[in-house]
Amino acid sequence: MNQITERLILKEGIKTNLKVENLKLLMNKETPSKFNIEWLSEKEFKFLSKFSLGTLQMTGNPGAIEGIKGYAEIINSNGKAKIIIKTKIRSELYIIGVLSIVFPIIFILNEKEDFPIWVYFLMPIAFFWFRFIYRLQEKSLFNKIRKYINNLK
């Protein structure tokens, strides 16, 4: 199960030449323009894209969902700050994954109607499609946070 989880999330580290205290001060002073930062604790924050496809998230639209996001932890690595950024498995993928299993079972057990063969493949295709779209946007967000962190001075 852990190998499956590792394939569904992104995780990477960003090394800086700044001390942890200085990094946090600079991050609080310089607001990023392409994403938002929300501090969760002294050394943890989440970063949210201001625009994302498939989640109906745009600047100025608070929405019911947060859209494309990642989580970060600042750690001390040999006196310098290192930021570990990662994503979590999206709830939409859990739902589509479960429906990919449930729908075909319901269709097979329901012998009253003749379902087209493409119906059996609809949910698995949707799962991989949305995973692909979300992954592209998550990678783009990771690039934005990497550039932001590397430009802090």
Short mmCIF file of N, CA and C in Angstrom, two decimals:
data_model
loop_
_atom_site.label_atom_id
_atom_site.label_comp_id
_atom_site.label_asym_id
_atom_site.label_seq_id
_atom_site.Cartn_x
_atom_site.Cartn_y
_atom_site.Cartn_z
N MET A 1 0.83 -1.20 0.00
CA MET A 1 0.00 0.00 0.00
C MET A 1 0.87 1.25 0.00
N ASN A 2 1.99 1.21 0.73
CA ASN A 2 2.86 2.37 0.81
C ASN A 2 3.46 2.71 -0.56
N GLN A 3 3.77 1.69 -1.38
CA GLN A 3 4.31 1.94 -2.71
C GLN A 3 3.28 2.62 -3.60
N ILE A 4 2.02 2.25 -3.46
CA ILE A 4 0.96 2.88 -4.23
C ILE A 4 0.83 4.35 -3.82
N THR A 5 0.84 4.60 -2.53
CA THR A 5 0.75 5.96 -2.02
C THR A 5 1.91 6.81 -2.53
N GLU A 6 3.12 6.26 -2.50
CA GLU A 6 4.29 6.99 -2.97
C GLU A 6 4.18 7.37 -4.45
N ARG A 7 3.50 6.55 -5.25
CA ARG A 7 3.34 6.84 -6.67
C ARG A 7 2.27 7.91 -6.92
N LEU A 8 1.35 8.09 -5.97
CA LEU A 8 0.27 9.05 -6.14
C LEU A 8 0.60 10.44 -5.62
N ILE A 9 1.66 10.57 -4.84
CA ILE A 9 2.02 11.88 -4.31
C ILE A 9 3.35 12.35 -4.91
N LEU A 10 3.57 13.64 -4.86
CA LEU A 10 4.85 14.23 -5.24
C LEU A 10 5.56 14.62 -3.96
N LYS A 11 6.87 14.46 -3.95
CA LYS A 11 7.65 14.86 -2.78
C LYS A 11 9.05 15.21 -3.25
N GLU A 12 9.54 16.36 -2.81
CA GLU A 12 10.90 16.76 -3.14
C GLU A 12 11.41 17.74 -2.11
N GLY A 13 12.72 17.96 -2.12
CA GLY A 13 13.34 18.89 -1.18
C GLY A 13 13.93 20.08 -1.92
N ILE A 14 13.91 21.23 -1.26
CA ILE A 14 14.51 22.45 -1.81
C ILE A 14 15.56 22.92 -0.80
N LYS A 15 16.82 22.91 -1.21
CA LYS A 15 17.89 23.38 -0.33
C LYS A 15 18.08 24.88 -0.54
N THR A 16 18.35 25.57 0.55
CA THR A 16 18.61 27.01 0.47
C THR A 16 19.94 27.31 1.16
N ASN A 17 20.43 28.50 0.98
CA ASN A 17 21.63 28.97 1.68
C ASN A 17 21.25 29.84 2.87
N LEU A 18 19.97 29.86 3.21
CA LEU A 18 19.48 30.70 4.30
C LEU A 18 19.30 29.88 5.58
N LYS A 19 19.41 30.57 6.69
CA LYS A 19 19.07 29.92 7.97
C LYS A 19 17.56 29.84 8.06
N VAL A 20 17.07 28.91 8.86
CA VAL A 20 15.62 28.70 8.99
C VAL A 20 14.92 30.00 9.40
N GLU A 21 15.48 30.72 10.37
CA GLU A 21 14.85 31.96 10.86
C GLU A 21 14.77 33.01 9.75
N ASN A 22 15.86 33.14 8.99
CA ASN A 22 15.89 34.13 7.91
C ASN A 22 14.92 33.77 6.80
N LEU A 23 14.83 32.49 6.48
CA LEU A 23 13.90 32.05 5.43
C LEU A 23 12.47 32.42 5.80
N LYS A 24 12.09 32.13 7.02
CA LYS A 24 10.71 32.42 7.43
C LYS A 24 10.44 33.93 7.43
N LEU A 25 11.41 34.73 7.87
CA LEU A 25 11.24 36.18 7.84
C LEU A 25 11.05 36.68 6.41
N LEU A 26 11.86 36.18 5.49
CA LEU A 26 11.75 36.60 4.09
C LEU A 26 10.42 36.15 3.48
N MET A 27 9.99 34.95 3.84
CA MET A 27 8.71 34.45 3.31
C MET A 27 7.54 35.29 3.80
N ASN A 28 7.62 35.74 5.05
CA ASN A 28 6.55 36.59 5.60
C ASN A 28 6.58 37.99 4.99
N LYS A 29 7.76 38.42 4.55
CA LYS A 29 7.91 39.76 3.99
C LYS A 29 7.56 39.81 2.50
N GLU A 30 7.95 38.81 1.74
CA GLU A 30 7.73 38.80 0.30
C GLU A 30 6.57 37.87 -0.06
N THR A 31 5.45 38.46 -0.41
CA THR A 31 4.26 37.69 -0.75
C THR A 31 4.37 37.17 -2.19
N PRO A 32 4.18 35.87 -2.38
CA PRO A 32 4.24 35.33 -3.75
C PRO A 32 3.04 35.80 -4.58
N SER A 33 3.24 35.98 -5.87
CA SER A 33 2.16 36.48 -6.72
C SER A 33 1.35 35.36 -7.37
N LYS A 34 1.91 34.17 -7.53
CA LYS A 34 1.22 33.11 -8.27
C LYS A 34 0.58 32.04 -7.40
N PHE A 35 0.78 32.13 -6.10
CA PHE A 35 0.16 31.18 -5.18
C PHE A 35 0.06 31.83 -3.81
N ASN A 36 -0.73 31.23 -2.94
CA ASN A 36 -0.89 31.72 -1.57
C ASN A 36 -0.17 30.79 -0.61
N ILE A 37 0.30 31.35 0.49
CA ILE A 37 0.91 30.57 1.55
C ILE A 37 0.05 30.71 2.80
N GLU A 38 -0.23 29.59 3.44
CA GLU A 38 -0.99 29.58 4.68
C GLU A 38 -0.17 28.80 5.71
N TRP A 39 0.27 29.48 6.75
CA TRP A 39 1.09 28.84 7.77
C TRP A 39 0.24 27.93 8.64
N LEU A 40 0.71 26.71 8.84
CA LEU A 40 0.01 25.73 9.66
C LEU A 40 0.61 25.64 11.06
N SER A 41 1.92 25.86 11.14
CA SER A 41 2.63 25.88 12.41
C SER A 41 3.90 26.70 12.22
N GLU A 42 4.78 26.67 13.20
CA GLU A 42 6.01 27.46 13.14
C GLU A 42 6.88 27.10 11.92
N LYS A 43 6.90 25.83 11.54
CA LYS A 43 7.75 25.41 10.44
C LYS A 43 7.01 24.63 9.35
N GLU A 44 5.69 24.72 9.34
CA GLU A 44 4.90 24.02 8.33
C GLU A 44 3.92 24.99 7.68
N PHE A 45 3.75 24.86 6.39
CA PHE A 45 2.78 25.70 5.68
C PHE A 45 2.24 24.93 4.49
N LYS A 46 1.11 25.41 3.99
CA LYS A 46 0.61 24.87 2.73
C LYS A 46 0.61 25.98 1.71
N PHE A 47 0.77 25.60 0.47
CA PHE A 47 0.79 26.57 -0.61
C PHE A 47 -0.28 26.18 -1.61
N LEU A 48 -1.07 27.18 -2.01
CA LEU A 48 -2.24 26.94 -2.83
C LEU A 48 -2.16 27.75 -4.12
N SER A 49 -2.43 27.09 -5.22
CA SER A 49 -2.42 27.76 -6.52
C SER A 49 -3.58 28.74 -6.59
N LYS A 50 -3.34 29.87 -7.22
CA LYS A 50 -4.42 30.86 -7.37
C LYS A 50 -5.34 30.50 -8.53
N PHE A 51 -4.92 29.57 -9.37
CA PHE A 51 -5.74 29.13 -10.50
C PHE A 51 -5.52 27.64 -10.71
N SER A 52 -6.61 26.91 -10.91
CA SER A 52 -6.46 25.49 -11.22
C SER A 52 -7.65 25.02 -12.04
N LEU A 53 -7.36 24.19 -13.02
CA LEU A 53 -8.41 23.61 -13.85
C LEU A 53 -8.98 22.37 -13.16
N GLY A 54 -10.24 22.15 -13.31
CA GLY A 54 -10.85 20.95 -12.75
C GLY A 54 -11.31 21.10 -11.32
N THR A 55 -10.90 22.18 -10.65
CA THR A 55 -11.34 22.40 -9.28
C THR A 55 -12.12 23.70 -9.14
N LEU A 56 -12.33 24.38 -10.27
CA LEU A 56 -13.07 25.64 -10.32
C LEU A 56 -12.48 26.67 -9.38
N GLN A 57 -11.17 26.72 -9.29
CA GLN A 57 -10.47 27.65 -8.41
C GLN A 57 -9.81 28.74 -9.23
N MET A 58 -10.18 29.98 -8.95
CA MET A 58 -9.57 31.14 -9.60
C MET A 58 -9.36 32.22 -8.56
N THR A 59 -8.51 33.16 -8.85
CA THR A 59 -8.26 34.27 -7.93
C THR A 59 -9.58 34.98 -7.64
N GLY A 60 -9.86 35.18 -6.38
CA GLY A 60 -11.08 35.89 -6.00
C GLY A 60 -12.28 34.96 -5.83
N ASN A 61 -12.15 33.69 -6.20
CA ASN A 61 -13.25 32.73 -6.03
C ASN A 61 -12.86 31.79 -4.91
N PRO A 62 -13.39 32.01 -3.70
CA PRO A 62 -12.96 31.18 -2.58
C PRO A 62 -13.31 29.71 -2.76
N GLY A 63 -14.45 29.43 -3.36
CA GLY A 63 -14.81 28.04 -3.64
C GLY A 63 -14.96 27.18 -2.40
N ALA A 64 -15.54 26.01 -2.58
CA ALA A 64 -15.72 25.07 -1.49
C ALA A 64 -14.47 24.22 -1.31
N ILE A 65 -13.67 24.11 -2.35
CA ILE A 65 -12.44 23.33 -2.29
C ILE A 65 -11.25 24.26 -2.47
N GLU A 66 -10.12 23.85 -1.98
CA GLU A 66 -8.94 24.71 -2.04
C GLU A 66 -8.21 24.64 -3.37
N GLY A 67 -8.54 23.73 -4.21
CA GLY A 67 -7.87 23.63 -5.49
C GLY A 67 -6.57 22.87 -5.39
N ILE A 68 -5.63 23.20 -6.24
CA ILE A 68 -4.33 22.54 -6.27
C ILE A 68 -3.47 23.09 -5.14
N LYS A 69 -2.93 22.19 -4.31
CA LYS A 69 -2.16 22.62 -3.16
C LYS A 69 -1.05 21.64 -2.83
N GLY A 70 -0.13 22.12 -2.05
CA GLY A 70 0.96 21.29 -1.56
C GLY A 70 1.24 21.66 -0.12
N TYR A 71 2.02 20.83 0.53
CA TYR A 71 2.36 21.04 1.93
C TYR A 71 3.88 21.10 2.06
N ALA A 72 4.36 21.91 2.99
CA ALA A 72 5.80 22.08 3.14
C ALA A 72 6.18 22.06 4.61
N GLU A 73 7.39 21.57 4.83
CA GLU A 73 7.98 21.57 6.17
C GLU A 73 9.39 22.11 6.04
N ILE A 74 9.73 23.07 6.90
CA ILE A 74 11.07 23.64 6.90
C ILE A 74 11.89 22.89 7.94
N ILE A 75 13.03 22.35 7.51
CA ILE A 75 13.90 21.65 8.43
C ILE A 75 15.30 22.26 8.39
N ASN A 76 16.05 22.05 9.45
CA ASN A 76 17.42 22.53 9.54
C ASN A 76 18.33 21.43 9.03
N SER A 77 19.10 21.74 7.99
CA SER A 77 20.03 20.78 7.40
C SER A 77 21.43 21.40 7.38
N ASN A 78 22.26 21.01 8.34
CA ASN A 78 23.62 21.54 8.46
C ASN A 78 23.65 23.06 8.57
N GLY A 79 22.75 23.60 9.37
CA GLY A 79 22.71 25.05 9.59
C GLY A 79 21.96 25.84 8.54
N LYS A 80 21.54 25.18 7.48
CA LYS A 80 20.79 25.84 6.40
C LYS A 80 19.37 25.28 6.36
N ALA A 81 18.45 26.10 5.84
CA ALA A 81 17.06 25.66 5.74
C ALA A 81 16.87 24.76 4.53
N LYS A 82 16.14 23.70 4.73
CA LYS A 82 15.72 22.83 3.63
C LYS A 82 14.21 22.70 3.74
N ILE A 83 13.54 22.80 2.61
CA ILE A 83 12.08 22.72 2.60
C ILE A 83 11.68 21.43 1.91
N ILE A 84 10.93 20.63 2.61
CA ILE A 84 10.39 19.41 2.04
C ILE A 84 8.97 19.74 1.57
N ILE A 85 8.74 19.64 0.26
CA ILE A 85 7.39 19.92 -0.26
C ILE A 85 6.78 18.62 -0.77
N LYS A 86 5.48 18.49 -0.55
CA LYS A 86 4.79 17.28 -0.98
C LYS A 86 3.31 17.55 -1.19
N THR A 87 2.68 16.63 -1.87
CA THR A 87 1.23 16.68 -2.04
C THR A 87 0.62 15.57 -1.21
N LYS A 88 -0.67 15.58 -1.13
CA LYS A 88 -1.41 14.48 -0.52
C LYS A 88 -2.33 13.91 -1.58
N ILE A 89 -2.81 12.71 -1.35
CA ILE A 89 -3.73 12.10 -2.31
C ILE A 89 -5.04 12.87 -2.27
N ARG A 90 -5.51 13.27 -3.42
CA ARG A 90 -6.73 14.08 -3.51
C ARG A 90 -7.97 13.21 -3.25
N SER A 91 -8.92 13.78 -2.55
CA SER A 91 -10.15 13.04 -2.21
C SER A 91 -10.93 12.66 -3.46
N GLU A 92 -10.84 13.50 -4.50
CA GLU A 92 -11.54 13.17 -5.75
C GLU A 92 -11.04 11.86 -6.35
N LEU A 93 -9.74 11.61 -6.21
CA LEU A 93 -9.18 10.37 -6.74
C LEU A 93 -9.65 9.16 -5.94
N TYR A 94 -9.82 9.32 -4.62
CA TYR A 94 -10.39 8.24 -3.82
C TYR A 94 -11.80 7.91 -4.31
N ILE A 95 -12.60 8.96 -4.50
CA ILE A 95 -13.99 8.77 -4.92
C ILE A 95 -14.06 8.08 -6.28
N ILE A 96 -13.29 8.59 -7.24
CA ILE A 96 -13.30 7.99 -8.59
C ILE A 96 -12.77 6.57 -8.54
N GLY A 97 -11.75 6.32 -7.72
CA GLY A 97 -11.20 4.97 -7.59
C GLY A 97 -12.23 3.98 -7.05
N VAL A 98 -12.97 4.39 -6.04
CA VAL A 98 -14.01 3.52 -5.47
C VAL A 98 -15.13 3.29 -6.50
N LEU A 99 -15.53 4.37 -7.17
CA LEU A 99 -16.58 4.23 -8.19
C LEU A 99 -16.14 3.34 -9.35
N SER A 100 -14.83 3.32 -9.63
CA SER A 100 -14.30 2.46 -10.70
C SER A 100 -14.53 0.99 -10.38
N ILE A 101 -14.58 0.68 -9.12
CA ILE A 101 -14.82 -0.70 -8.69
C ILE A 101 -16.30 -0.97 -8.52
N VAL A 102 -17.02 -0.02 -7.93
CA VAL A 102 -18.44 -0.22 -7.61
C VAL A 102 -19.32 -0.25 -8.86
N PHE A 103 -19.12 0.68 -9.79
CA PHE A 103 -19.97 0.74 -10.99
C PHE A 103 -19.99 -0.56 -11.78
N PRO A 104 -18.85 -1.11 -12.14
CA PRO A 104 -18.90 -2.37 -12.90
C PRO A 104 -19.60 -3.51 -12.14
N ILE A 105 -19.40 -3.54 -10.83
CA ILE A 105 -20.08 -4.59 -10.04
C ILE A 105 -21.58 -4.40 -10.10
N ILE A 106 -22.05 -3.18 -9.95
CA ILE A 106 -23.49 -2.91 -10.03
C ILE A 106 -24.03 -3.28 -11.41
N PHE A 107 -23.29 -2.89 -12.45
CA PHE A 107 -23.73 -3.19 -13.81
C PHE A 107 -23.77 -4.69 -14.08
N ILE A 108 -22.80 -5.42 -13.57
CA ILE A 108 -22.77 -6.87 -13.77
C ILE A 108 -23.91 -7.54 -13.02
N LEU A 109 -24.17 -7.08 -11.79
CA LEU A 109 -25.25 -7.68 -10.99
C LEU A 109 -26.63 -7.30 -11.50
N ASN A 110 -26.74 -6.19 -12.19
CA ASN A 110 -28.01 -5.74 -12.72
C ASN A 110 -28.18 -6.29 -14.14
N GLU A 111 -28.70 -7.48 -14.22
CA GLU A 111 -28.83 -8.15 -15.52
C GLU A 111 -30.06 -7.70 -16.30
N LYS A 112 -30.85 -6.81 -15.73
CA LYS A 112 -32.07 -6.39 -16.39
C LYS A 112 -31.80 -5.55 -17.63
N GLU A 113 -30.71 -4.82 -17.60
CA GLU A 113 -30.42 -3.95 -18.73
C GLU A 113 -29.09 -4.34 -19.34
N ASP A 114 -28.98 -4.08 -20.61
CA ASP A 114 -27.75 -4.36 -21.33
C ASP A 114 -26.95 -3.07 -21.44
N PHE A 115 -25.83 -3.01 -20.73
CA PHE A 115 -25.02 -1.80 -20.72
C PHE A 115 -23.93 -1.89 -21.79
N PRO A 116 -23.66 -0.77 -22.42
CA PRO A 116 -22.59 -0.76 -23.42
C PRO A 116 -21.24 -1.04 -22.75
N ILE A 117 -20.35 -1.65 -23.48
CA ILE A 117 -19.04 -2.04 -22.93
C ILE A 117 -18.23 -0.84 -22.46
N TRP A 118 -18.41 0.33 -23.10
CA TRP A 118 -17.62 1.50 -22.73
C TRP A 118 -17.93 1.98 -21.32
N VAL A 119 -19.11 1.67 -20.80
CA VAL A 119 -19.50 2.08 -19.45
C VAL A 119 -18.56 1.45 -18.41
N TYR A 120 -18.10 0.23 -18.67
CA TYR A 120 -17.21 -0.45 -17.74
C TYR A 120 -15.86 0.24 -17.62
N PHE A 121 -15.47 0.96 -18.65
CA PHE A 121 -14.15 1.60 -18.67
C PHE A 121 -14.20 3.09 -18.35
N LEU A 122 -15.40 3.63 -18.21
CA LEU A 122 -15.55 5.07 -18.00
C LEU A 122 -14.84 5.57 -16.74
N MET A 123 -15.10 4.95 -15.61
CA MET A 123 -14.53 5.43 -14.35
C MET A 123 -13.01 5.21 -14.28
N PRO A 124 -12.48 4.06 -14.68
CA PRO A 124 -11.01 3.95 -14.66
C PRO A 124 -10.33 4.99 -15.57
N ILE A 125 -10.92 5.25 -16.71
CA ILE A 125 -10.37 6.28 -17.60
C ILE A 125 -10.44 7.64 -16.93
N ALA A 126 -11.56 7.93 -16.26
CA ALA A 126 -11.71 9.20 -15.54
C ALA A 126 -10.67 9.33 -14.44
N PHE A 127 -10.41 8.22 -13.73
CA PHE A 127 -9.40 8.23 -12.67
C PHE A 127 -8.05 8.65 -13.22
N PHE A 128 -7.60 8.00 -14.28
CA PHE A 128 -6.27 8.30 -14.84
C PHE A 128 -6.23 9.69 -15.49
N TRP A 129 -7.35 10.11 -16.07
CA TRP A 129 -7.39 11.44 -16.69
C TRP A 129 -7.23 12.53 -15.63
N PHE A 130 -8.03 12.45 -14.55
CA PHE A 130 -7.96 13.46 -13.51
C PHE A 130 -6.62 13.42 -12.78
N ARG A 131 -6.08 12.23 -12.58
CA ARG A 131 -4.77 12.12 -11.96
C ARG A 131 -3.72 12.83 -12.83
N PHE A 132 -3.81 12.64 -14.13
CA PHE A 132 -2.89 13.29 -15.06
C PHE A 132 -3.02 14.81 -14.99
N ILE A 133 -4.25 15.32 -15.04
CA ILE A 133 -4.49 16.77 -15.01
C ILE A 133 -4.02 17.36 -13.68
N TYR A 134 -4.36 16.71 -12.56
CA TYR A 134 -3.93 17.21 -11.26
C TYR A 134 -2.41 17.19 -11.14
N ARG A 135 -1.79 16.11 -11.63
CA ARG A 135 -0.33 15.99 -11.53
C ARG A 135 0.37 17.10 -12.31
N LEU A 136 -0.11 17.43 -13.50
CA LEU A 136 0.48 18.53 -14.27
C LEU A 136 0.42 19.84 -13.49
N GLN A 137 -0.72 20.09 -12.87
CA GLN A 137 -0.90 21.33 -12.12
C GLN A 137 -0.08 21.33 -10.82
N GLU A 138 0.03 20.17 -10.18
CA GLU A 138 0.85 20.08 -8.97
C GLU A 138 2.32 20.32 -9.30
N LYS A 139 2.79 19.76 -10.41
CA LYS A 139 4.18 19.99 -10.82
C LYS A 139 4.42 21.46 -11.15
N SER A 140 3.47 22.09 -11.78
CA SER A 140 3.58 23.51 -12.08
C SER A 140 3.65 24.32 -10.78
N LEU A 141 2.83 23.97 -9.81
CA LEU A 141 2.85 24.66 -8.52
C LEU A 141 4.18 24.43 -7.81
N PHE A 142 4.73 23.22 -7.88
CA PHE A 142 6.04 22.93 -7.29
C PHE A 142 7.12 23.80 -7.94
N ASN A 143 7.04 23.98 -9.27
CA ASN A 143 8.01 24.84 -9.96
C ASN A 143 7.91 26.28 -9.47
N LYS A 144 6.68 26.74 -9.25
CA LYS A 144 6.47 28.11 -8.77
C LYS A 144 7.05 28.30 -7.37
N ILE A 145 6.81 27.33 -6.49
CA ILE A 145 7.34 27.49 -5.12
C ILE A 145 8.85 27.36 -5.11
N ARG A 146 9.40 26.50 -5.97
CA ARG A 146 10.86 26.36 -6.07
C ARG A 146 11.49 27.68 -6.52
N LYS A 147 10.92 28.31 -7.55
CA LYS A 147 11.43 29.60 -8.04
C LYS A 147 11.31 30.67 -6.95
N TYR A 148 10.18 30.70 -6.26
CA TYR A 148 9.94 31.67 -5.20
C TYR A 148 11.00 31.53 -4.09
N ILE A 149 11.22 30.30 -3.63
CA ILE A 149 12.19 30.05 -2.55
C ILE A 149 13.60 30.41 -3.01
N ASN A 150 13.95 30.01 -4.22
CA ASN A 150 15.31 30.28 -4.73
C ASN A 150 15.56 31.77 -4.96
N ASN A 151 14.51 32.57 -5.16
CA ASN A 151 14.66 34.01 -5.38
C ASN A 151 14.66 34.83 -4.08
N LEU A 152 14.38 34.18 -2.96
CA LEU A 152 14.39 34.90 -1.68
C LEU A 152 15.83 35.23 -1.30
N LYS A 153 16.06 36.49 -1.00
CA LYS A 153 17.42 36.91 -0.59
C LYS A 153 17.34 37.96 0.49
#
